Tab-separated table of C-alpha atoms in Angstrom:
chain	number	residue	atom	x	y	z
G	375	UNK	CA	-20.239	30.504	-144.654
G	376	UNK	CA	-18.471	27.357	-145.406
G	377	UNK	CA	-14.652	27.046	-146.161
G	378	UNK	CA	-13.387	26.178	-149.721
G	379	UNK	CA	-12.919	22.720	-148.967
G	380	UNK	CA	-16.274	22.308	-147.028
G	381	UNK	CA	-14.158	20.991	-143.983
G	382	UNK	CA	-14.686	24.167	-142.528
G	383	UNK	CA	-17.650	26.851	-140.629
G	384	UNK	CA	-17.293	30.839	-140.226
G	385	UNK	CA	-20.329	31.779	-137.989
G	386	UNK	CA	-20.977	35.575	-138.122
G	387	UNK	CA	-23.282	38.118	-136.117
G	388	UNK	CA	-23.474	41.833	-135.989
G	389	UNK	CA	-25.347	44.354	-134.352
G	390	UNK	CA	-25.650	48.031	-133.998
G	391	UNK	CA	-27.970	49.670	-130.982
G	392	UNK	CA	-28.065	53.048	-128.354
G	393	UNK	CA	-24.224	54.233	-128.005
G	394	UNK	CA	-23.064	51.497	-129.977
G	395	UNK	CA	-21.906	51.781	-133.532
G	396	UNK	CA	-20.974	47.929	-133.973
G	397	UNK	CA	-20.747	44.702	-131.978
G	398	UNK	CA	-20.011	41.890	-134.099
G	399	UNK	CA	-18.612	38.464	-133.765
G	400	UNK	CA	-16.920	35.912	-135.877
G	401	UNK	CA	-17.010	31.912	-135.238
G	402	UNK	CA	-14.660	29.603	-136.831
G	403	UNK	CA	-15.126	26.293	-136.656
G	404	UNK	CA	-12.583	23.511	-138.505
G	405	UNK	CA	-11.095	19.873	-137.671
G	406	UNK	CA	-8.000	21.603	-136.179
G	407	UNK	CA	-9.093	24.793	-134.739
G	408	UNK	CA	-11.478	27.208	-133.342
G	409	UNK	CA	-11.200	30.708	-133.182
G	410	UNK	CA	-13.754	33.357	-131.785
G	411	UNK	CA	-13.285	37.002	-132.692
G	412	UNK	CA	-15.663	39.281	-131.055
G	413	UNK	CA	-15.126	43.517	-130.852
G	414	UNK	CA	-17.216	46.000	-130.016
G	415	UNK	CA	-17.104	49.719	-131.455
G	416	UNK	CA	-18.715	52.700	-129.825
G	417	UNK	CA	-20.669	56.031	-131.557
G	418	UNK	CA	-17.943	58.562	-132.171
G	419	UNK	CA	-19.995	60.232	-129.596
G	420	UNK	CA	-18.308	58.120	-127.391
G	421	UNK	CA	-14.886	57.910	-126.734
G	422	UNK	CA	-15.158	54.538	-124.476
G	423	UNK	CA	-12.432	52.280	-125.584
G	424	UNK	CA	-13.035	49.077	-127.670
G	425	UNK	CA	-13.742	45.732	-126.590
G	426	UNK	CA	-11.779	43.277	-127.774
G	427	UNK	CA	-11.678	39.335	-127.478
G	428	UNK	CA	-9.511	37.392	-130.162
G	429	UNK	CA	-8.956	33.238	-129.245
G	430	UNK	CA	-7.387	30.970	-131.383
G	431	UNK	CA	-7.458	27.457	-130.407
G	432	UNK	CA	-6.275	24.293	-131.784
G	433	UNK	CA	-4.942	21.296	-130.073
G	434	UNK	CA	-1.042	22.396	-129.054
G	435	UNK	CA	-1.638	25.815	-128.285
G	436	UNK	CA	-4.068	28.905	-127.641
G	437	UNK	CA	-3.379	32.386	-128.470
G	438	UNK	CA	-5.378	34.936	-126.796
G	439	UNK	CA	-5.889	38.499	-126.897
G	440	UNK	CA	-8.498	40.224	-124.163
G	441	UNK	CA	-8.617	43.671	-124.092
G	442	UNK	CA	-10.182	47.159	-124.035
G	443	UNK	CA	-8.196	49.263	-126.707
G	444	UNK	CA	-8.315	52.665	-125.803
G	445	UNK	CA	-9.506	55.129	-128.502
G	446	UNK	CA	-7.006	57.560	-127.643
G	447	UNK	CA	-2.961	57.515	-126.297
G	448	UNK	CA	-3.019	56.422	-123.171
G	449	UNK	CA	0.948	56.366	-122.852
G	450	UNK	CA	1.605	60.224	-123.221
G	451	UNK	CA	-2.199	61.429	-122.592
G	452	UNK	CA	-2.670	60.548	-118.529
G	453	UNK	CA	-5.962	62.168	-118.730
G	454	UNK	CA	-7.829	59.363	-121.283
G	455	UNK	CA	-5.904	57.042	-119.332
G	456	UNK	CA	-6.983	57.990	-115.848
G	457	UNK	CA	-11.000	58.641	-116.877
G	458	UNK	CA	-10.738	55.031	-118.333
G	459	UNK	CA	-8.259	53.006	-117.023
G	460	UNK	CA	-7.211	53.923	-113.132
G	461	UNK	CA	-9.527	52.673	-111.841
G	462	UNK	CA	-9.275	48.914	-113.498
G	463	UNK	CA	-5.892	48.072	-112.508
G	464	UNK	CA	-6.950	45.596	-109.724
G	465	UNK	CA	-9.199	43.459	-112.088
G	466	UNK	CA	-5.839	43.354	-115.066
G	467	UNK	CA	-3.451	42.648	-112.328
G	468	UNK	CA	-5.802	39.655	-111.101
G	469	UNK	CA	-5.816	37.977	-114.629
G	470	UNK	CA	-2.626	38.907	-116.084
G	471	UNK	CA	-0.825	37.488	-113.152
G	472	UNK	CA	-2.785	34.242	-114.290
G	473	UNK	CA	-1.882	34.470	-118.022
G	474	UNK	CA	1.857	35.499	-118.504
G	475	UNK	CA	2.729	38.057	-121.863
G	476	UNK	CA	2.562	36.121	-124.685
G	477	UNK	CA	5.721	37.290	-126.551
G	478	UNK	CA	7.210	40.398	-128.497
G	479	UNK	CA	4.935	42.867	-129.416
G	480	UNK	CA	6.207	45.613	-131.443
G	481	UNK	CA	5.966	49.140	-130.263
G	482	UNK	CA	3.696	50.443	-133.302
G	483	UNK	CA	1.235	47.323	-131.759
G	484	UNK	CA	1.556	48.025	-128.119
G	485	UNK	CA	-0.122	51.855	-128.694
G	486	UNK	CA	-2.969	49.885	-129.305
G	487	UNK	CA	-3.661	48.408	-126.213
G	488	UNK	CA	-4.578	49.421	-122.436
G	489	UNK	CA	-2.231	48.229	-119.301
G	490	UNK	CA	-5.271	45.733	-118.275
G	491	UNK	CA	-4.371	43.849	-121.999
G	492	UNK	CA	-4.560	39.797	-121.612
G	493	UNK	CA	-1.640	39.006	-124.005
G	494	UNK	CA	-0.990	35.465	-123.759
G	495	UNK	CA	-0.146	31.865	-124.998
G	496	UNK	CA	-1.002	28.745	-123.142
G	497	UNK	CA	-1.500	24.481	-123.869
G	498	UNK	CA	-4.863	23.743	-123.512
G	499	UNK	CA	-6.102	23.018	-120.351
G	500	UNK	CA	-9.678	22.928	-118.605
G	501	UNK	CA	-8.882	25.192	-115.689
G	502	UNK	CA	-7.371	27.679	-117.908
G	503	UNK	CA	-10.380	27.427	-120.213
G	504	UNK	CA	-12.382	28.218	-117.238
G	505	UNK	CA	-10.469	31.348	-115.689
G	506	UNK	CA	-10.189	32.653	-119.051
G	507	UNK	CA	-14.239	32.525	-119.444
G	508	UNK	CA	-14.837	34.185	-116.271
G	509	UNK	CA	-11.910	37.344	-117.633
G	510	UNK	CA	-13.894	37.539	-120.906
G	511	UNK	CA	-16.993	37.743	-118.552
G	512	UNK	CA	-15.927	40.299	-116.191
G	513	UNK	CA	-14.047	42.371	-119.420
G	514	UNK	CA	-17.108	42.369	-121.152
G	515	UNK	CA	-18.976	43.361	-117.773
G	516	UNK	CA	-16.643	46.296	-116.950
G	517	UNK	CA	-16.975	47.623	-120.690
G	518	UNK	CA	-20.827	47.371	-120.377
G	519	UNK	CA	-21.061	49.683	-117.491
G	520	UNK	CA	-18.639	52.137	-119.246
G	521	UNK	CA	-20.977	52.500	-121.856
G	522	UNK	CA	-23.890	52.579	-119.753
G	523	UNK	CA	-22.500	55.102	-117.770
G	524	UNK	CA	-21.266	57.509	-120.866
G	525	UNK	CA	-22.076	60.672	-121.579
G	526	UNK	CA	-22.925	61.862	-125.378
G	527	UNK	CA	-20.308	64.072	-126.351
G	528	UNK	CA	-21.393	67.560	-127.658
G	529	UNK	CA	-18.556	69.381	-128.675
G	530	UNK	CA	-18.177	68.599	-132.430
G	531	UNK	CA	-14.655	68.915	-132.584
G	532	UNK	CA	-13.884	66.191	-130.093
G	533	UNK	CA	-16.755	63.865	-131.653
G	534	UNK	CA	-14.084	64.053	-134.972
G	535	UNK	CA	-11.333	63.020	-133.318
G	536	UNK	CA	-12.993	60.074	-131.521
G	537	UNK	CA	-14.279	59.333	-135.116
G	538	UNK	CA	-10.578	59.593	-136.583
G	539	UNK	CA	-9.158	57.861	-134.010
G	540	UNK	CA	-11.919	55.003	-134.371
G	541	UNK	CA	-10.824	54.975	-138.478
G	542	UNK	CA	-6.921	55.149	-137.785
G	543	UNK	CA	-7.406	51.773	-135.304
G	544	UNK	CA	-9.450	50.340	-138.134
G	545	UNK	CA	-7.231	50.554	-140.763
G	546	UNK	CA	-4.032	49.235	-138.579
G	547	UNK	CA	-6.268	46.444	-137.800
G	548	UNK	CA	-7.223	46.113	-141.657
G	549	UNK	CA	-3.910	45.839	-142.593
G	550	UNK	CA	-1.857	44.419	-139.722
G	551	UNK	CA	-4.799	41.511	-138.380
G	552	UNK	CA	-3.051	38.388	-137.593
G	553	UNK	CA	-5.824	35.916	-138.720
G	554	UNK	CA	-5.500	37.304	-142.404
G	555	UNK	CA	-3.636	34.536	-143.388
G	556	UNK	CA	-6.339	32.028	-141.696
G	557	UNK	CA	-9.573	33.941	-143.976
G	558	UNK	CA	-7.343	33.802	-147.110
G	559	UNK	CA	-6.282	30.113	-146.384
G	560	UNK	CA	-10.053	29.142	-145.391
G	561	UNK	CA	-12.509	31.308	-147.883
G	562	UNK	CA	-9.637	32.515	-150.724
G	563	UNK	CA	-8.096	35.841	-150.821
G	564	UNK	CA	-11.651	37.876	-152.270
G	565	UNK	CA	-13.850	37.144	-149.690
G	566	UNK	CA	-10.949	36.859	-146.528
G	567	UNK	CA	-10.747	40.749	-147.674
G	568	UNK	CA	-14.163	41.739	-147.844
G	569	UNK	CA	-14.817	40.475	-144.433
G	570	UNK	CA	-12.045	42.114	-143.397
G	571	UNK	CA	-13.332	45.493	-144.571
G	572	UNK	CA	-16.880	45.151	-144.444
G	573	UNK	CA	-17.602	43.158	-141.513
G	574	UNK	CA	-15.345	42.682	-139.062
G	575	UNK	CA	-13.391	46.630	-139.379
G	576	UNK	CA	-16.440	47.968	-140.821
G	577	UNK	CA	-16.531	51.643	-141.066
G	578	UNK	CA	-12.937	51.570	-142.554
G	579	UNK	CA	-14.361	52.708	-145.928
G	580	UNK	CA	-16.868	55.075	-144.660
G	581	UNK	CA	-15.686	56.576	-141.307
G	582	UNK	CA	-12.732	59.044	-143.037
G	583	UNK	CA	-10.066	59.369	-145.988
G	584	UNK	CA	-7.050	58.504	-144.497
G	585	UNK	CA	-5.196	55.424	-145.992
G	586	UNK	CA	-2.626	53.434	-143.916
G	587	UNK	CA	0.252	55.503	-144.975
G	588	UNK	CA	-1.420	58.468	-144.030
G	589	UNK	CA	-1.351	57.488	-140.043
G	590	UNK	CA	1.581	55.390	-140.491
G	591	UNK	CA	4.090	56.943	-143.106
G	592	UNK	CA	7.073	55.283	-141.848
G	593	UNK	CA	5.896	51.915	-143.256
G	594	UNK	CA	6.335	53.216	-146.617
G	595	UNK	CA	9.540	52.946	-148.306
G	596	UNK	CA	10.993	55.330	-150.937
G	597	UNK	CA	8.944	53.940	-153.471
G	598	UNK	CA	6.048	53.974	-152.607
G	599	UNK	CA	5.195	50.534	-151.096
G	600	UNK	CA	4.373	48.933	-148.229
G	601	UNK	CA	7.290	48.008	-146.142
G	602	UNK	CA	6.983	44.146	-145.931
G	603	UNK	CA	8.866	44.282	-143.056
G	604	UNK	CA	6.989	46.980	-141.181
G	605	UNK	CA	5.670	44.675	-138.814
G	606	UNK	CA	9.249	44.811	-136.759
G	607	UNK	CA	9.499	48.813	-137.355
G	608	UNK	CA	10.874	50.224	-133.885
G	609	UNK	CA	11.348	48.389	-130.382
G	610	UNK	CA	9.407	45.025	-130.033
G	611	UNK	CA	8.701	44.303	-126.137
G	612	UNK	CA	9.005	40.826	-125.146
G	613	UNK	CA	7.920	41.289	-121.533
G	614	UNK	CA	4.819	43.344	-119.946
G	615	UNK	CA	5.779	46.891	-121.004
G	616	UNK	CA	3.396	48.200	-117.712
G	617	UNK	CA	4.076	48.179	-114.184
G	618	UNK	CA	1.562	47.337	-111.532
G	619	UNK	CA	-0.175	50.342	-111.105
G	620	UNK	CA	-0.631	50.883	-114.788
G	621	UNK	CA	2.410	53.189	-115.381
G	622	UNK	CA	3.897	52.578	-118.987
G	623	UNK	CA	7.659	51.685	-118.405
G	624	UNK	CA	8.741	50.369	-122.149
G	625	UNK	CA	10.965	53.045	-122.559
């Protein structure tokens, strides 16, 4: 797809096979930037966590996030966390000690993301380019045997939580995706919000009911609208809100 003023590229792929419900990526190409968004989404037979590589680039600055969002609450729920997470503490402590936190994240945001989260801004910089590659390698790698190694989940009732849970991150991302502004800016505001919703968060419209409000209610005011200022609801954290084995200390 080409931008509205034909200065621009948006490359897209997506993909669905055994275990996985989505993998999809999206290229963007323009004189002053590249960005590369690429997620993957398990079945809801699955409650692996997502993969998740977002990198802007342009020529002062790169803003990345690397990640593997956990499908379930990892900061009260020690269990999800442990069957997941425990043992990948070594390979987040090796890159994040590389890439410093990026800045405030607020604390609706941070329930989002796993202790091993590459959160980070940087100048560009070859070397940095190159580590950065070889984390998005090894992420990728780790998340690969993780679904290899899952085991079909029977019990129906857990299967519809990993399904809600998979809608409830959709939507947040739907409606809280920091490269909104970039689609509307490069494609106009109809088509930014279709691939929004039917590409790259597909399943938001078919995987449940719930509307934003629904899993977030305190981002509504009294009148019924969206709280334009949700996005600094509750504590922001401006440093790594996780310890070095993992342990969540933000509050």
């Amino acid at each position: 797809m080409n931008s509205k003023d034909g200065k621009g590229m948006l490359s897209m792929l997506s993909f669905e096979a055994t275990k996985i419900r989505l993998l999809r990526s999206l290229i963007i190409e323009t004189e002053t930037m590249q960005v590369f968004d690429f997620t993957v989404f398990p079945e809801a037979e699955y409650d692996v966590p997502i993969f998740c590589a977002n990198f802007f680039t342009s020529a002062k600055t790169n803003i990345v996030v690397l990640d593997l969002n956990p499908l379930h609450d990892i900061i009260n729920q020690h269990e999800y966390k442990d069957k997941y997470f425990k043992s990948l503490i070594p390979l987040g402590l090796k890159y994040t000690q590389l890439f410093p936190w990026g800045g405030k994240l607020t604390s609706e945001s941070i329930k989002f993301f796993s202790p091993i989260v590459i959160w980070t801004k940087f100048t560009s910089n070859p070397q940095k380019y190159d580590i950065l590659y070889a984390a998005f390698r090894d992420y990728y790698k780790v998340w690969l045997e993780l679904i290899c190694k899952s085991v079909k989940e029977t019990d129906e009732s857990q299967v519809v939580l990993n399904l809600e849970a998979q809608h409830r991150y959709l939507t947040w991302r739907v409606e809280k995706d920091p490269g909104q502004g970039v689609l509307k800016k490069l494609i106009g505001d109809t088509l930014a919000k279709d691939l929004l919703r039917n590409f790259l968060f597909n399943g938001v419209e078919e995987l449940g009911s719930k509307t934003f409000y629904d899993y977030f209610p305190h981002y509504c005011t009294q009148e019924g609208m969206l709280n334009k200022k949700g996005n600094i609801v509750g504590k922001s954290f401006e440093n790594r809100p996780w310890d070095a084995r993992g342990e969540f200390i933000g509050e």
